[in-house]
Amino acid sequence: MLTRVSFAPLLLCFVALAAAPPAPKEHLGYEPGADYKLANYNDIMGYFRKLEAASDRIRLAEFGRTSEGRPMYLAYISSPENLRRLDRWREISRRLALGQATPDEARALAREGKAIVWIDSGLHATEVAPAQHAPVLAHRMITDESEEIRRIRDRVILIQVPSINPDGLDMVVKWYRRNVGTPWETAPLPSLYQKYSGHDNNRDYFMMNLAETRHVSRQLFQEWFPQIVYNQHQAPAFPARIFVPPYADPLNPNIPAPVMEGINLIGAAMKERFARENKPGVLSYIQFDAWWNGGLRSVPAFHNMHGILTETALHAYATPREYRSEEFPDKFSNGALTREPSMFYQRPWMGGTWGVRDAIEYMLTADFAILDLAASRAPEFLLKAWEMAQANIETGKKQKPWGYAVAADQENAAEIVSRLMLAGIEVQRARGRYILPAAQPFRPYLVDLMEPQKYPDTGRRPYDVAGWTLWMNMGVQVERLDDAPGGNLERVTDPPHEKTRFTIPPRRRIALYQPSLPNMDTGWTQWLFDYYAVPHKLVPNQDIRRGELRATHDVIILASQPTNSILNGWRPGERVRRRRPGEAEPLPHPEYTGGIGISGLAELDRFVREGGTLMTFDESCELPVQMFGLPLRKLNTASNYDNPGSVIRITVDTEHPIGAGMPATTYAYSTDGQAWDITLDHDFNKGERAVRVVARYAAKDVLASGWLTGEKVVAGKPLLVEARHGKGRVVLFGFRPQFRGQTFGTFRLIFNAMAEL
């Protein structure tokens, strides 16, 4: 008897297999994290597009363009049912984050909603593992059918950013592919890996000068309001394999306690999972603190979000290395032993081979610890956002200040208000003033930026900058309101966009020195000129050495850079020292070695003597002081003065053309900086080597916001001077007047100095 066989089930199975999402190796041709292999942005996004075409568990969305015009994408990953209702989950998250519900409504919304978890990769592009791990995380989230992953897809909306710095990713991959297999395989990248900012792209999240920062901030603080923001980095203190929360002291008092308690809970879940998966080398409570505001993981903490930072071990690009425990330092910087268990470091890593794939595996452990916790406690995370928003609103109603007022006709008033609005701060207007009420969901963020910082005495130098009070940096007067202002308050819905106008005489030929190694201060100076549409030319070492500078330039600017670095750059054949133990010390590429050299120094000297203007910022001031024989003696040294980054008070000679239009007493931003004694002073207009002071450190109370030691060394001393040199002049800024594009209050000094001849 013949039996009829149906091929329909087999056909359906074949179709399902044919349409199954491809594994990363099928697309890339190698496993992500393979030794000596790095995927670029097109490789990674091409894979994500294949996942979207093959699965209803992922949806891609472009959310902006990079500084160089590349599209930036979010990947929403969840169950198909959840992705069909994204608008609903976004609305629930928004209402709860902004406190827009009654208690009963909030509890109901929290039960209904989905936890929103943000995971980004590749912010610091030379930290290559996070972006390489992105395809692996997406593939597992989409294809894994374990009970844990199904629960995560059901209860969590994962917002994954495959690369948050596409421009930098492509730069780094192109550079590594060029050099792999040569003596310069791990050579340092000779350019900034994000336009203008390089590593400082993670220092822009309250200023939002960069296009990428603005796009990300809009998603975090205006669209999605995720409960957890996970920002991946490399590398931890050596020889640890990963740093996870809890963070080190000090704790910024403006961060809500429930945020830090939640961050510590997430850190504990991560550490427990690393132990369960037998992955040693997990470090906490060291180096990375919870003081600073301005990074991608720190700004969310002031917005009631759990900002998570990890730092996974890094060697160099995709080149692996074997480590032996006898190479390890005996102790970490906090005194904990590197080879023995401690409360900071329970299970020491004792060495072995380490490459990108090892880092990927550690990051995946951290990913799923976070995602599993979010799935297990989704209603709690959602309700907690509402509770913190409500608490902040009530605190703002009961405590002083009531808020802050900014006169709308001030220079840079629009700049400060627009940036606050991009970060989700509610702004009102009445009687020609912008009003910033403190009774709002993100009160901690507003108060932190409006009030001076007082870094506590911990016995340690701050990890990053210590003070950043926004209105001081921006040269805007802010009135602290103890009571509600009179008049009708009208909510501002569109950020103002007025810019200060600076006058530069036509045909003023401005040049910015561009070294052969990446210099962030040069990048921020270029940002300043581009922001105000100032024509300028970048001049590399060979142009300086070539000479005839006066024939083509009126002003040459040296951004902050040590004298030795300007003169010599990377030396041929000399290994580049790294700031972290355990990192590679590579050979620089011979095409990008050297500096201006002695011949270039002579040409700069000639340029000034023939009537040109040389402007120097902070560290670069030491070059003309030492090499041109200017009558200045530096007073502050590492042994008598320390300022990691703080707002300081200065006094300005407003009769001097460089000080024109400035307040007589104002603020500047300084990172260590320069303070001088004038060793020779006579008639500036007649003397070839005379010096005229434009600005001084305040005679007392130099520190306005942050932390510094040795104030008496600099009090009352010159920090901005104009020195005659032949027929020309040198303008020496003993601070960074364009620091990270944040110091709008001192931009005028730069433009005045360029305008004067």
JSON list of N, CA, C and O in Angstrom, two decimals, residues 100-120:
[
{"chain": "A", "resi": 100, "resn": "GLN", "atom": "N", "xyz": [4.35, 62.66, 35.12]},
{"chain": "A", "resi": 100, "resn": "GLN", "atom": "CA", "xyz": [3.04, 63.10, 34.61]},
{"chain": "A", "resi": 100, "resn": "GLN", "atom": "C", "xyz": [1.98, 62.02, 34.82]},
{"chain": "A", "resi": 100, "resn": "GLN", "atom": "O", "xyz": [1.41, 61.48, 33.88]},
{"chain": "A", "resi": 101, "resn": "ALA", "atom": "N", "xyz": [1.72, 61.71, 36.08]},
{"chain": "A", "resi": 101, "resn": "ALA", "atom": "CA", "xyz": [0.71, 60.72, 36.40]},
{"chain": "A", "resi": 101, "resn": "ALA", "atom": "C", "xyz": [0.39, 60.81, 37.88]},
{"chain": "A", "resi": 101, "resn": "ALA", "atom": "O", "xyz": [1.23, 61.23, 38.69]},
{"chain": "A", "resi": 102, "resn": "THR", "atom": "N", "xyz": [-0.84, 60.43, 38.23]},
{"chain": "A", "resi": 102, "resn": "THR", "atom": "CA", "xyz": [-1.19, 60.30, 39.64]},
{"chain": "A", "resi": 102, "resn": "THR", "atom": "C", "xyz": [-0.54, 59.03, 40.18]},
{"chain": "A", "resi": 102, "resn": "THR", "atom": "O", "xyz": [-0.09, 58.17, 39.40]},
{"chain": "A", "resi": 103, "resn": "PRO", "atom": "N", "xyz": [-0.48, 58.85, 41.48]},
{"chain": "A", "resi": 103, "resn": "PRO", "atom": "CA", "xyz": [0.12, 57.62, 42.01]},
{"chain": "A", "resi": 103, "resn": "PRO", "atom": "C", "xyz": [-0.52, 56.36, 41.47]},
{"chain": "A", "resi": 103, "resn": "PRO", "atom": "O", "xyz": [0.18, 55.41, 41.11]},
{"chain": "A", "resi": 104, "resn": "ASP", "atom": "N", "xyz": [-1.85, 56.32, 41.40]},
{"chain": "A", "resi": 104, "resn": "ASP", "atom": "CA", "xyz": [-2.52, 55.13, 40.88]},
{"chain": "A", "resi": 104, "resn": "ASP", "atom": "C", "xyz": [-2.20, 54.92, 39.40]},
{"chain": "A", "resi": 104, "resn": "ASP", "atom": "O", "xyz": [-1.95, 53.79, 38.95]},
{"chain": "A", "resi": 105, "resn": "GLU", "atom": "N", "xyz": [-2.21, 56.02, 38.64]},
{"chain": "A", "resi": 105, "resn": "GLU", "atom": "CA", "xyz": [-1.87, 55.91, 37.22]},
{"chain": "A", "resi": 105, "resn": "GLU", "atom": "C", "xyz": [-0.43, 55.44, 37.04]},
{"chain": "A", "resi": 105, "resn": "GLU", "atom": "O", "xyz": [-0.13, 54.61, 36.17]},
{"chain": "A", "resi": 106, "resn": "ALA", "atom": "N", "xyz": [0.46, 55.95, 37.87]},
{"chain": "A", "resi": 106, "resn": "ALA", "atom": "CA", "xyz": [1.87, 55.58, 37.76]},
{"chain": "A", "resi": 106, "resn": "ALA", "atom": "C", "xyz": [2.07, 54.09, 38.01]},
{"chain": "A", "resi": 106, "resn": "ALA", "atom": "O", "xyz": [2.81, 53.42, 37.28]},
{"chain": "A", "resi": 107, "resn": "ARG", "atom": "N", "xyz": [1.39, 53.57, 39.02]},
{"chain": "A", "resi": 107, "resn": "ARG", "atom": "CA", "xyz": [1.53, 52.14, 39.31]},
{"chain": "A", "resi": 107, "resn": "ARG", "atom": "C", "xyz": [0.97, 51.30, 38.17]},
{"chain": "A", "resi": 107, "resn": "ARG", "atom": "O", "xyz": [1.56, 50.28, 37.79]},
{"chain": "A", "resi": 108, "resn": "ALA", "atom": "N", "xyz": [-0.13, 51.73, 37.59]},
{"chain": "A", "resi": 108, "resn": "ALA", "atom": "CA", "xyz": [-0.72, 51.00, 36.47]},
{"chain": "A", "resi": 108, "resn": "ALA", "atom": "C", "xyz": [0.18, 51.05, 35.24]},
{"chain": "A", "resi": 108, "resn": "ALA", "atom": "O", "xyz": [0.39, 50.05, 34.55]},
{"chain": "A", "resi": 109, "resn": "LEU", "atom": "N", "xyz": [0.74, 52.22, 34.97]},
{"chain": "A", "resi": 109, "resn": "LEU", "atom": "CA", "xyz": [1.64, 52.36, 33.83]},
{"chain": "A", "resi": 109, "resn": "LEU", "atom": "C", "xyz": [2.90, 51.53, 34.02]},
{"chain": "A", "resi": 109, "resn": "LEU", "atom": "O", "xyz": [3.42, 50.93, 33.06]},
{"chain": "A", "resi": 110, "resn": "ALA", "atom": "N", "xyz": [3.42, 51.49, 35.25]},
{"chain": "A", "resi": 110, "resn": "ALA", "atom": "CA", "xyz": [4.62, 50.71, 35.52]},
{"chain": "A", "resi": 110, "resn": "ALA", "atom": "C", "xyz": [4.36, 49.22, 35.30]},
{"chain": "A", "resi": 110, "resn": "ALA", "atom": "O", "xyz": [5.23, 48.49, 34.80]},
{"chain": "A", "resi": 111, "resn": "ARG", "atom": "N", "xyz": [3.16, 48.75, 35.69]},
{"chain": "A", "resi": 111, "resn": "ARG", "atom": "CA", "xyz": [2.83, 47.34, 35.45]},
{"chain": "A", "resi": 111, "resn": "ARG", "atom": "C", "xyz": [2.67, 47.05, 33.97]},
{"chain": "A", "resi": 111, "resn": "ARG", "atom": "O", "xyz": [3.04, 45.98, 33.49]},
{"chain": "A", "resi": 112, "resn": "GLU", "atom": "N", "xyz": [2.15, 48.00, 33.23]},
{"chain": "A", "resi": 112, "resn": "GLU", "atom": "CA", "xyz": [1.91, 47.80, 31.80]},
{"chain": "A", "resi": 112, "resn": "GLU", "atom": "C", "xyz": [3.18, 47.92, 30.96]},
{"chain": "A", "resi": 112, "resn": "GLU", "atom": "O", "xyz": [3.36, 47.20, 29.98]},
{"chain": "A", "resi": 113, "resn": "GLY", "atom": "N", "xyz": [4.06, 48.84, 31.34]},
{"chain": "A", "resi": 113, "resn": "GLY", "atom": "CA", "xyz": [5.18, 49.24, 30.48]},
{"chain": "A", "resi": 113, "resn": "GLY", "atom": "C", "xyz": [6.30, 48.21, 30.40]},
{"chain": "A", "resi": 113, "resn": "GLY", "atom": "O", "xyz": [6.28, 47.16, 31.03]},
{"chain": "A", "resi": 114, "resn": "LYS", "atom": "N", "xyz": [7.27, 48.55, 29.58]},
{"chain": "A", "resi": 114, "resn": "LYS", "atom": "CA", "xyz": [8.47, 47.74, 29.39]},
{"chain": "A", "resi": 114, "resn": "LYS", "atom": "C", "xyz": [9.68, 48.55, 29.83]},
{"chain": "A", "resi": 114, "resn": "LYS", "atom": "O", "xyz": [9.76, 49.76, 29.60]},
{"chain": "A", "resi": 115, "resn": "ALA", "atom": "N", "xyz": [10.62, 47.88, 30.46]},
{"chain": "A", "resi": 115, "resn": "ALA", "atom": "CA", "xyz": [11.86, 48.56, 30.85]},
{"chain": "A", "resi": 115, "resn": "ALA", "atom": "C", "xyz": [12.62, 48.95, 29.59]},
{"chain": "A", "resi": 115, "resn": "ALA", "atom": "O", "xyz": [12.72, 48.18, 28.64]},
{"chain": "A", "resi": 116, "resn": "ILE", "atom": "N", "xyz": [13.16, 50.16, 29.60]},
{"chain": "A", "resi": 116, "resn": "ILE", "atom": "CA", "xyz": [13.93, 50.67, 28.47]},
{"chain": "A", "resi": 116, "resn": "ILE", "atom": "C", "xyz": [15.40, 50.64, 28.86]},
{"chain": "A", "resi": 116, "resn": "ILE", "atom": "O", "xyz": [15.82, 51.31, 29.81]},
{"chain": "A", "resi": 117, "resn": "VAL", "atom": "N", "xyz": [16.19, 49.86, 28.12]},
{"chain": "A", "resi": 117, "resn": "VAL", "atom": "CA", "xyz": [17.63, 49.73, 28.39]},
{"chain": "A", "resi": 117, "resn": "VAL", "atom": "C", "xyz": [18.39, 50.20, 27.16]},
{"chain": "A", "resi": 117, "resn": "VAL", "atom": "O", "xyz": [18.17, 49.72, 26.05]},
{"chain": "A", "resi": 118, "resn": "TRP", "atom": "N", "xyz": [19.29, 51.14, 27.37]},
{"chain": "A", "resi": 118, "resn": "TRP", "atom": "CA", "xyz": [20.14, 51.69, 26.31]},
{"chain": "A", "resi": 118, "resn": "TRP", "atom": "C", "xyz": [21.53, 51.10, 26.44]},
{"chain": "A", "resi": 118, "resn": "TRP", "atom": "O", "xyz": [22.14, 51.15, 27.50]},
{"chain": "A", "resi": 119, "resn": "ILE", "atom": "N", "xyz": [22.06, 50.51, 25.37]},
{"chain": "A", "resi": 119, "resn": "ILE", "atom": "CA", "xyz": [23.44, 50.02, 25.34]},
{"chain": "A", "resi": 119, "resn": "ILE", "atom": "C", "xyz": [24.11, 50.59, 24.09]},
{"chain": "A", "resi": 119, "resn": "ILE", "atom": "O", "xyz": [23.66, 50.34, 22.98]},
{"chain": "A", "resi": 120, "resn": "ASP", "atom": "N", "xyz": [25.17, 51.37, 24.29]},
{"chain": "A", "resi": 120, "resn": "ASP", "atom": "CA", "xyz": [25.89, 51.95, 23.15]},
{"chain": "A", "resi": 120, "resn": "ASP", "atom": "C", "xyz": [27.30, 51.39, 23.09]},
{"chain": "A", "resi": 120, "resn": "ASP", "atom": "O", "xyz": [27.83, 50.88, 24.06]}
]
